[in-house]
CSV table of C-alpha atoms and ligand atoms in Angstrom, one decimal:
chain,number,residue,atom,x,y,z
A,1,MET,CA,125.5,73.5,96.0
A,2,GLN,CA,125.2,77.3,95.4
A,3,SER,CA,122.3,78.9,96.7
A,4,LEU,CA,120.5,82.2,96.6
A,5,LEU,CA,117.9,83.8,98.9
A,6,VAL,CA,115.5,86.1,97.0
A,7,ILE,CA,113.9,88.6,99.3
A,8,ARG,CA,110.3,90.4,97.6
A,9,SER,CA,108.8,93.4,99.2
A,10,SER,CA,106.6,95.1,96.2
A,11,LEU,CA,103.4,95.4,97.5
A,12,LEU,CA,102.6,95.3,94.1
A,13,LEU,CA,103.2,91.7,94.3
A,14,GLY,CA,103.9,90.6,90.0
A,15,SER,CA,103.3,94.1,89.0
A,16,GLY,CA,105.9,95.4,91.5
A,17,GLN,CA,109.3,96.7,89.1
A,18,SER,CA,111.5,95.6,91.9
A,19,ASN,CA,109.4,91.7,91.5
A,20,GLN,CA,110.3,92.3,87.7
A,21,LEU,CA,113.8,93.0,87.8
A,22,ILE,CA,114.2,90.1,90.7
A,23,ASP,CA,112.8,87.9,87.9
A,24,ARG,CA,115.4,88.9,85.4
A,25,TYR,CA,118.5,88.5,88.0
A,26,VAL,CA,117.1,85.3,89.3
A,27,ALA,CA,116.7,83.8,85.7
A,28,ASN,CA,120.5,85.0,85.0
A,29,TRP,CA,121.6,83.1,88.3
A,30,ARG,CA,120.0,80.3,87.7
A,31,THR,CA,121.6,79.7,84.2
A,32,ALA,CA,124.8,80.6,85.9
A,33,ASN,CA,124.1,78.0,88.7
A,34,PRO,CA,122.2,75.1,86.9
A,35,ASN,CA,122.3,73.2,90.1
A,36,GLY,CA,121.8,75.8,92.6
A,37,GLN,CA,118.9,76.1,95.2
A,38,VAL,CA,116.8,79.2,94.9
A,39,VAL,CA,114.9,80.2,98.2
A,40,GLU,CA,112.1,82.5,97.9
A,41,ARG,CA,110.8,84.9,100.6
A,42,ASP,CA,108.4,87.2,99.9
A,43,LEU,CA,107.4,89.9,102.7
A,44,ALA,CA,104.4,91.4,100.8
A,45,ARG,CA,103.0,87.8,100.2
A,46,GLN,CA,103.7,86.5,103.6
A,47,PRO,CA,104.6,89.6,106.2
A,48,ILE,CA,106.5,89.1,109.2
A,49,ALA,CA,105.4,89.6,112.5
A,50,HIS,CA,106.7,93.1,113.7
A,51,LEU,CA,109.0,93.4,116.9
A,52,ASP,CA,107.2,93.6,119.8
A,53,MET,CA,107.7,93.2,123.6
A,54,ALA,CA,107.0,89.7,123.8
A,55,ARG,CA,109.5,89.0,121.2
A,56,VAL,CA,111.9,91.4,122.5
A,57,ALA,CA,111.3,89.9,125.9
A,58,ALA,CA,111.6,86.0,124.2
A,59,PHE,CA,114.8,86.9,122.2
A,60,SER,CA,116.8,88.0,125.4
A,61,THR,CA,115.5,85.0,127.7
A,62,PRO,CA,118.2,82.0,127.8
A,63,ALA,CA,117.0,79.1,125.5
A,64,ASP,CA,116.6,76.6,128.5
A,65,GLN,CA,114.3,78.9,129.9
A,66,ARG,CA,112.1,80.1,127.5
A,67,SER,CA,107.9,79.5,127.6
A,68,ALA,CA,106.6,77.2,125.0
A,69,GLU,CA,105.2,80.7,123.5
A,70,GLN,CA,108.6,82.3,123.7
A,71,GLN,CA,110.1,79.0,122.0
A,72,ALA,CA,107.6,79.6,119.2
A,73,LEU,CA,108.5,83.5,118.8
A,74,VAL,CA,112.2,82.8,118.6
A,75,ALA,CA,111.7,79.9,116.0
A,76,GLU,CA,110.4,82.5,113.6
A,77,SER,CA,113.3,84.7,114.1
A,78,ASP,CA,115.8,81.9,113.9
A,79,ALA,CA,114.3,80.1,110.5
A,80,LEU,CA,114.7,83.7,109.1
A,81,ILE,CA,118.1,83.9,110.0
A,82,ALA,CA,119.3,80.3,109.2
A,83,GLU,CA,117.5,81.4,105.5
A,84,LEU,CA,120.7,84.4,105.3
A,85,LYS,CA,123.2,82.2,106.6
A,86,ALA,CA,122.6,79.4,104.4
A,87,ALA,CA,122.7,81.5,101.2
A,88,ASP,CA,125.9,82.4,99.2
A,89,ASP,CA,124.2,84.8,97.5
A,90,ILE,CA,121.3,87.3,98.5
A,91,VAL,CA,119.0,89.5,96.1
A,92,ILE,CA,116.9,91.8,97.6
A,93,GLY,CA,113.9,93.8,95.8
A,94,LEU,CA,113.8,97.3,97.6
A,95,PRO,CA,111.1,99.7,96.6
A,96,LEU,CA,110.8,103.2,97.7
A,97,TYR,CA,107.3,103.6,99.7
A,98,ASN,CA,106.9,107.3,101.3
A,99,PHE,CA,110.6,107.6,101.4
A,100,GLY,CA,111.5,105.1,103.0
A,101,VAL,CA,111.9,101.2,102.8
A,102,PRO,CA,108.6,99.2,102.8
A,103,SER,CA,107.5,98.2,106.3
A,104,THR,CA,107.4,94.5,105.7
A,105,LEU,CA,111.2,94.6,105.0
A,106,LYS,CA,111.8,96.6,107.9
A,107,ALA,CA,109.9,94.2,110.1
A,108,TRP,CA,112.5,91.6,108.4
A,109,ILE,CA,115.5,93.3,109.0
A,110,ASP,CA,114.1,93.5,112.7
A,111,GLN,CA,113.4,89.8,113.1
A,112,VAL,CA,117.1,89.0,111.6
A,113,ALA,CA,119.0,91.9,113.6
A,114,ARG,CA,119.9,89.7,116.8
A,115,ALA,CA,122.4,90.1,119.6
A,116,GLY,CA,124.1,86.9,119.9
A,117,VAL,CA,122.8,85.1,116.7
A,118,SER,CA,123.6,87.4,114.0
A,119,PHE,CA,125.8,89.9,115.6
A,120,ARG,CA,127.5,90.4,118.9
A,121,TYR,CA,129.4,92.8,120.7
A,122,THR,CA,133.4,92.0,121.6
A,123,ALA,CA,135.6,94.0,123.3
A,124,GLN,CA,136.5,95.4,119.8
A,125,GLY,CA,133.2,96.6,119.2
A,126,PRO,CA,130.3,94.9,117.4
A,127,GLU,CA,130.9,91.9,114.7
A,128,GLY,CA,128.3,90.6,112.2
A,129,LEU,CA,127.8,87.2,112.4
A,130,ILE,CA,126.6,86.8,108.5
A,131,LYS,CA,129.7,86.6,106.3
A,132,GLY,CA,131.0,85.7,103.2
A,133,LYS,CA,127.7,86.7,101.2
A,134,ARG,CA,127.2,88.4,98.4
A,135,VAL,CA,124.2,91.1,98.1
A,136,TYR,CA,122.7,92.6,95.6
A,137,VAL,CA,119.8,95.5,96.2
A,138,ILE,CA,117.7,96.3,93.6
A,139,THR,CA,116.2,99.5,94.0
A,140,THR,CA,112.8,101.1,92.3
A,141,ARG,CA,112.0,104.4,93.1
A,142,GLY,CA,109.2,106.9,91.4
A,143,GLY,CA,111.6,109.9,91.4
A,144,HIS,CA,115.3,110.5,91.6
A,145,TYR,CA,117.6,110.2,94.6
A,146,ARG,CA,120.7,108.2,94.2
A,147,ASP,CA,123.7,109.7,95.8
A,148,GLN,CA,121.7,112.4,96.7
A,149,PRO,CA,121.2,113.2,100.8
A,150,HIS,CA,117.3,112.5,100.5
A,151,ASP,CA,118.2,108.7,100.1
A,152,THR,CA,117.3,107.4,103.0
A,153,GLN,CA,117.4,103.9,101.8
A,154,THR,CA,121.0,103.3,100.3
A,155,PRO,CA,123.0,104.2,103.5
A,156,TYR,CA,120.1,102.7,105.7
A,157,VAL,CA,120.5,99.1,104.1
A,158,ARG,CA,124.2,99.5,103.5
A,159,ASN,CA,124.7,100.3,107.3
A,160,VAL,CA,122.0,97.6,108.6
A,161,LEU,CA,123.5,94.2,106.6
A,162,GLY,CA,126.7,95.4,107.1
A,163,PHE,CA,126.1,95.8,111.1
A,164,LEU,CA,125.4,92.0,110.7
A,165,GLY,CA,128.3,91.5,108.3
A,166,MET,CA,127.2,91.7,104.9
A,167,THR,CA,129.8,94.0,103.5
A,168,ASP,CA,130.0,93.0,100.3
A,169,LEU,CA,126.9,94.8,98.8
A,170,GLN,CA,126.2,95.8,94.7
A,171,PHE,CA,123.1,98.2,94.4
A,172,VAL,CA,121.3,98.6,91.0
A,173,HIS,CA,118.8,101.6,91.2
A,174,ALA,CA,115.7,101.9,88.6
A,175,GLU,CA,114.8,105.3,89.1
A,176,GLY,CA,112.3,107.9,87.8
A,177,LEU,CA,110.0,105.4,87.2
A,178,ALA,CA,106.9,107.9,88.0
A,179,LEU,CA,108.2,110.7,85.5
A,180,GLY,CA,106.9,109.4,82.4
A,181,ASP,CA,106.9,106.6,79.7
A,182,ASP,CA,110.2,107.1,78.8
A,183,ALA,CA,112.3,107.8,81.8
A,184,ARG,CA,110.6,104.7,82.9
A,185,ARG,CA,111.5,102.5,79.8
A,186,ASP,CA,115.2,104.2,79.6
A,187,SER,CA,115.4,103.3,83.4
A,188,LEU,CA,114.3,99.9,83.2
A,189,GLN,CA,116.2,98.9,80.3
A,190,ALA,CA,119.4,100.3,82.0
A,191,ALA,CA,118.8,98.2,85.6
A,192,GLU,CA,118.1,94.9,83.1
A,193,ALA,CA,121.3,95.8,81.1
A,194,GLN,CA,122.9,96.1,84.6
A,195,ILE,CA,121.6,93.2,85.8
A,196,ASP,CA,122.8,91.4,83.4
A,197,ALA,CA,126.3,93.0,83.4
A,198,LEU,CA,126.9,91.4,86.7
A,199,PHE,CA,126.5,87.9,85.5
A,200,ASP,CA,129.1,89.0,82.2
A,201,GLU,CA,131.3,89.9,84.9
A,202,VAL,CA,130.7,86.2,86.9
A,203,ALA,CA,131.3,84.2,83.3
A,204,ALA,CA,134.6,86.3,82.2
B,1,FMN,C1,102.5,103.5,98.6
B,1,FMN,C2,103.7,103.9,97.6
B,1,FMN,C3,104.1,105.1,97.8
B,1,FMN,C4,105.5,105.7,96.9
B,1,FMN,N1,106.2,106.9,97.4
B,1,FMN,C5,107.1,107.1,96.9
B,1,FMN,C6,108.3,108.0,97.2
B,1,FMN,O1,107.8,108.5,98.4
B,1,FMN,N2,109.2,108.5,96.7
B,1,FMN,C7,109.0,107.9,95.0
B,1,FMN,O2,110.2,108.3,94.6
B,1,FMN,N3,108.3,107.4,94.7
B,1,FMN,C8,107.4,106.4,95.5
B,1,FMN,N4,106.5,105.6,95.2
B,1,FMN,C9,106.7,105.2,93.8
B,1,FMN,C10,107.6,103.8,93.8
B,1,FMN,O3,108.8,104.3,94.2
B,1,FMN,C11,107.7,103.2,92.3
B,1,FMN,O4,106.0,102.9,91.8
B,1,FMN,C12,108.2,101.5,92.7
B,1,FMN,O5,108.1,100.9,91.4
B,1,FMN,C13,107.9,100.7,93.7
B,1,FMN,O6,108.3,99.9,93.3
B,1,FMN,P1,107.6,98.4,93.2
B,1,FMN,O7,107.1,98.7,92.0
B,1,FMN,O8,108.6,97.2,93.2
B,1,FMN,O9,106.7,97.9,94.1
B,1,FMN,C14,105.2,105.0,95.6
B,1,FMN,C15,104.6,103.9,95.3
B,1,FMN,C16,103.3,103.9,96.1
B,1,FMN,C17,102.9,102.6,95.8
């Protein structure tokens, strides 16, 4: 059975443009995978704890020496990594807030990037352990950043997910959403068409 992990991070919840574009992606995905399983992870509704000293110490303590408190901290991270490993497809909503990724999404990244669990160091260099995923990233932005040096998000997400082994990434950009009604409508329509086309390619 195919499975899809949905990662949302819009602080605007149901009104968030990334969430609405994700909804379109999920509807398409369900049509293409009628028996598939969809797992939802909404980081705005259920924020992930920030990385702190206790967590880093728990991660680096050998499993058989962890205290009960450390086991609980590691279990939260383990569950998030297990969710990623179980997915065939992953769709990530990526709003632009104050020139960066949502802090909730950064907290999630900090919980799933774990040496020995989601990546490891080898004599040949680091190796990502979350492999074989198709990842779709839907960005939503007030201005225009695509392919420009001040796009802080695309290179960062490509780097960190690639480091963890997720190298099959496609981006859908909805930009200029704060630049007036016409710009917003045109951008959203183009993004919707791009999302639909992802599934035309699969069906073809
Ligand atoms: C707190 C906040 C900060 C924002 N910062 C930026 C920004 O730095 N650059 C930009 O182009 N748009 C910025 N925007 C506009 C958002 O990128 C735009 O509203 C987008 O639709 C957000 O995605 P969402 O609707 O899925 O939440 C910001 C919006 C909010 C609410």
